[in-house]
Coordinates of C-alpha atoms in Angstrom, one line a residue:
M1 CA 28.7 0.2 2.0
T2 CA 26.6 2.5 -0.1
V3 CA 23.6 4.5 1.9
T4 CA 20.2 4.7 0.0
A5 CA 17.4 6.9 -0.1
L6 CA 13.9 7.1 -0.8
I7 CA 11.9 10.1 -2.1
V8 CA 8.6 9.9 -1.7
D9 CA 5.9 12.8 -3.1
D10 CA 3.0 13.3 -5.3
E11 CA 4.2 15.8 -7.3
S12 CA 6.9 14.4 -10.3
P13 CA 8.8 17.8 -10.5
M14 CA 9.4 18.0 -6.8
R15 CA 10.9 14.3 -6.8
D16 CA 13.0 15.6 -9.5
Q17 CA 14.4 19.1 -7.8
L18 CA 15.3 17.2 -4.4
R19 CA 16.7 14.1 -6.5
A20 CA 18.8 16.8 -8.2
R21 CA 20.3 18.4 -5.1
L22 CA 20.9 15.4 -3.3
A23 CA 23.1 14.3 -6.3
E24 CA 25.0 17.8 -5.2
V25 CA 25.6 17.7 -2.0
W26 CA 25.5 13.9 -1.5
P27 CA 26.8 12.6 -4.3
E28 CA 27.7 9.2 -2.8
L29 CA 24.0 8.5 -1.5
G30 CA 22.0 6.0 -4.1
V31 CA 18.3 7.2 -4.8
A32 CA 17.1 3.8 -4.7
G33 CA 13.6 4.5 -5.9
E34 CA 10.8 7.3 -6.1
A35 CA 7.0 6.6 -4.4
A36 CA 3.9 9.0 -5.6
N37 CA 1.9 8.0 -2.5
G38 CA 1.9 6.5 1.2
I39 CA 1.3 3.2 -0.3
E40 CA 3.7 2.5 -3.1
A41 CA 6.3 4.2 -0.1
L42 CA 5.5 1.1 2.1
E43 CA 5.4 -0.8 0.1
M44 CA 8.9 0.4 -1.5
T45 CA 10.7 1.0 1.9
A46 CA 9.5 -3.1 2.8
R47 CA 11.2 -4.3 -0.9
L48 CA 14.2 -1.9 -0.7
K49 CA 15.5 -1.1 2.9
P50 CA 16.2 2.3 2.3
D51 CA 18.7 3.7 5.1
I52 CA 16.7 7.5 4.6
V53 CA 13.0 8.4 3.4
F54 CA 12.6 11.6 2.3
L55 CA 8.7 11.6 2.7
D56 CA 6.1 14.8 1.8
I57 CA 3.8 15.6 4.7
R58 CA 0.7 16.2 2.3
M59 CA -0.2 13.4 -0.4
P60 CA -3.8 12.0 -1.0
G61 CA -3.8 8.5 0.2
P62 CA -2.1 8.1 3.7
S63 CA -0.5 11.1 4.6
G64 CA 2.9 11.9 5.3
I65 CA 2.4 11.6 9.2
E66 CA 0.5 8.2 8.6
T67 CA 2.5 6.6 6.4
A68 CA 5.8 7.4 9.0
R69 CA 4.2 5.8 11.7
Q70 CA 4.4 3.1 10.0
L71 CA 8.3 3.0 8.4
Y72 CA 9.9 5.2 11.2
S73 CA 11.4 2.3 12.7
Q74 CA 12.8 0.8 9.3
S75 CA 14.3 4.2 8.1
H76 CA 14.9 7.7 9.1
V77 CA 12.6 9.6 8.0
V78 CA 13.1 13.2 6.9
F79 CA 9.9 14.9 6.3
V80 CA 9.8 17.6 2.9
T81 CA 7.2 20.0 3.6
A82 CA 5.7 23.2 1.9
Y83 CA 4.2 24.3 5.6
D84 CA 6.6 27.6 6.6
Q85 CA 6.4 29.0 10.7
Y86 CA 4.4 26.2 11.6
A87 CA 6.2 23.5 10.6
V88 CA 8.9 24.6 11.9
E89 CA 7.6 24.6 15.1
A90 CA 6.6 22.1 15.2
F91 CA 9.7 19.7 13.6
E92 CA 12.4 22.0 15.9
H93 CA 10.2 21.0 18.9
G94 CA 10.2 17.3 18.3
A95 CA 13.7 17.4 16.8
M96 CA 13.4 15.7 13.8
D97 CA 14.5 16.6 10.4
Y98 CA 12.6 18.8 7.9
L99 CA 13.1 20.3 4.5
L100 CA 11.0 23.2 3.3
K101 CA 9.6 23.3 -0.5
P102 CA 11.6 24.0 -2.6
V103 CA 14.6 22.3 -1.3
A104 CA 17.4 24.6 -0.7
A105 CA 20.9 23.2 -1.0
D106 CA 22.3 24.6 1.8
R107 CA 19.4 23.8 4.4
L108 CA 20.1 19.9 2.4
R109 CA 23.5 19.5 3.4
L110 CA 23.0 20.6 7.2
T111 CA 20.2 17.5 6.9
C112 CA 22.9 15.2 5.0
E113 CA 25.5 16.3 7.1
R114 CA 23.0 14.7 10.3
L115 CA 22.0 11.9 8.8
R116 CA 25.5 10.6 7.6
E117 CA 25.8 10.5 11.6
R118 CA 23.0 8.6 12.3
I119 CA 23.5 5.7 9.1
G120 CA 24.1 2.6 10.9
K121 CA 22.7 3.5 14.2
P122 CA 19.0 2.5 14.9
P123 CA 16.1 5.3 13.6
A124 CA 14.4 7.1 16.5
D125 CA 11.1 6.3 18.4
I126 CA 9.2 10.0 16.8
D127 CA 5.9 8.2 17.3
Q128 CA 4.9 10.8 19.8
K129 CA 6.7 13.5 18.0
L130 CA 4.8 12.2 15.4
S131 CA 1.0 13.1 17.6
A132 CA 2.6 16.4 18.5
L133 CA 3.8 17.9 15.0
A134 CA 0.0 16.5 13.9
R135 CA -1.3 18.9 16.3
I136 CA 0.5 21.8 15.5
L137 CA -0.4 21.3 11.7
E138 CA -3.7 21.4 12.8
R139 CA -3.9 24.7 14.9
G140 CA -2.0 26.4 12.8
Q141 CA -3.4 28.8 10.4
G142 CA -3.9 27.7 7.1
A143 CA -2.9 23.8 8.3
A144 CA -4.3 21.0 6.8
P145 CA -7.4 19.3 8.3
K146 CA -7.2 16.8 10.7
Q147 CA -5.6 13.7 8.8
Y148 CA -7.8 11.0 9.9
L149 CA -6.5 7.2 9.2
R150 CA -7.4 5.9 5.9
W151 CA -5.4 2.6 5.4
I152 CA -4.7 -0.2 7.7
Q153 CA -1.9 -2.1 7.6
A154 CA -2.3 -5.8 8.2
Q155 CA 0.4 -8.5 8.6
V156 CA -1.0 -12.1 6.1
G157 CA 1.4 -14.7 6.6
A158 CA 5.0 -13.1 4.9
S159 CA 3.4 -9.8 3.3
L160 CA 1.5 -6.7 4.7
R161 CA -1.4 -6.0 2.9
M162 CA -2.9 -2.5 3.2
I163 CA -6.7 -2.1 3.6
S164 CA -8.6 1.2 2.9
T165 CA -10.9 2.1 5.9
K166 CA -13.7 2.1 2.9
E167 CA -13.8 -1.4 3.2
I168 CA -14.0 -2.3 6.8
L169 CA -17.2 -2.9 8.4
F170 CA -16.4 -3.5 11.8
F171 CA -13.4 -3.7 14.3
Q172 CA -13.9 -5.5 17.0
S173 CA -10.9 -6.2 19.9
D174 CA -9.9 -8.6 22.4
D175 CA -7.0 -8.6 25.0
K176 CA -4.2 -9.0 22.6
Y177 CA -5.4 -8.6 19.1
T178 CA -8.0 -6.5 16.7
L179 CA -10.2 -8.1 14.0
V180 CA -10.7 -6.1 10.9
Q181 CA -13.5 -7.4 8.8
T182 CA -14.3 -6.9 5.6
A183 CA -17.1 -7.8 2.9
S184 CA -14.5 -10.7 2.0
A185 CA -12.1 -11.2 4.5
E186 CA -11.2 -10.9 8.3
L187 CA -7.5 -9.8 9.7
L188 CA -6.1 -9.4 12.9
I189 CA -3.8 -6.0 13.4
R190 CA -2.4 -5.4 17.2
K191 CA -3.7 -1.4 17.2
T192 CA -5.8 -1.3 19.9
L193 CA -9.1 -0.1 19.9
K194 CA -8.5 3.1 21.5
E195 CA -5.8 4.2 19.1
L196 CA -8.5 3.1 16.4
A197 CA -11.2 5.4 17.9
D198 CA -8.5 8.4 18.2
E199 CA -7.4 8.3 14.6
L200 CA -10.3 7.1 12.4
D201 CA -13.3 9.6 11.3
P202 CA -15.7 10.3 13.6
D203 CA -18.6 11.1 11.2
E204 CA -17.4 7.9 9.3
F205 CA -17.3 5.0 12.2
W206 CA -18.9 4.8 15.6
R207 CA -17.8 3.2 18.8
I208 CA -20.8 1.1 19.6
H209 CA -19.4 -1.2 22.8
R210 CA -16.1 -1.1 24.7
S211 CA -14.9 -3.6 21.9
T212 CA -16.8 -2.8 18.7
L213 CA -16.1 0.2 16.3
V214 CA -18.2 0.0 13.4
R215 CA -19.2 2.0 9.8
V216 CA -21.7 3.8 9.7
D217 CA -22.7 3.9 6.4
A218 CA -22.6 0.3 6.8
I219 CA -25.4 -0.4 9.0
V220 CA -28.8 -1.4 7.4
E221 CA -30.7 -1.5 10.2
V222 CA -31.2 -1.2 14.1
Y223 CA -33.4 -3.1 16.6
R224 CA -33.8 -4.8 19.7
D225 CA -33.9 -8.6 20.6
E226 CA -36.0 -10.7 22.4
R227 CA -33.6 -9.7 25.4
G228 CA -34.4 -6.0 24.8
R229 CA -31.1 -5.2 23.4
Q230 CA -30.2 -3.0 20.7
M231 CA -28.5 -4.9 18.0
V232 CA -27.1 -3.5 14.4
R233 CA -27.7 -5.2 11.5
L234 CA -24.5 -4.9 8.5
R235 CA -24.9 -4.4 5.0
N236 CA -22.9 -7.7 3.0
H237 CA -22.1 -9.3 6.5
A238 CA -24.4 -12.0 8.3
R239 CA -22.9 -10.8 11.7
E240 CA -25.2 -9.0 14.2
L241 CA -23.1 -6.5 16.7
E242 CA -24.9 -5.5 20.3
V243 CA -24.7 -2.1 20.8
S244 CA -24.2 -1.5 24.8
R245 CA -26.1 0.7 27.0
N246 CA -23.2 3.2 27.5
H247 CA -23.7 3.9 23.2
S248 CA -27.1 3.7 22.9
G249 CA -27.8 7.4 22.9
L250 CA -26.4 6.7 19.6
F251 CA -29.5 5.7 18.2
Q252 CA -32.1 7.8 20.3
Q253 CA -35.6 7.2 18.3
M254 CA -34.9 3.6 19.7

């Protein structure tokens, strides 16, 4: 059985360098494709089903960490990073595979040996390790600012749809699902409102009710109805949302 891999990096020379190094240390490995960003990586992983994904951490659109959260259950993930001591600390404490740019043949050979042992086994659940990695990288000197969620993945029939958070007007949850509302569509996801509140930029999305997160720049008016409730009107949508008493301080002038 041929083992396959996907290379994900927004810099073409880095993809070329890693592909050449892989040909040296693991010539039997089939590189099924290359992706330049997280969106392409998710689409290609779903289509090509690679055994391994070599994933850059810092990319435009969804970061490597965001992307890994959505594909680690399908493929073994190896991070490729330009970070130095903070990445080493994070990865070694989390027991995750990583490579430093530019990729050295000796280090890649060791990683490939580990991967050979894991092929055929289910990928490890690394969700908690990814959260720890993100925290360590944030606190490190010169580390990138916190990477907030920029894309939401929703199942639509047999396909996956990627929705930019800039399109989303609000999220509203019940016991099992969370509604994602855009100007033209509504979709259901299984991510909880608490998870979304932790992962979204707090300057862009406000929690106005225990079951509602709203995009701030989608709000066109806040008013009190005949029952004295604070209500929010949105741009490009007829739905009006209630502001709970616990969150009324967001609109002090009211």
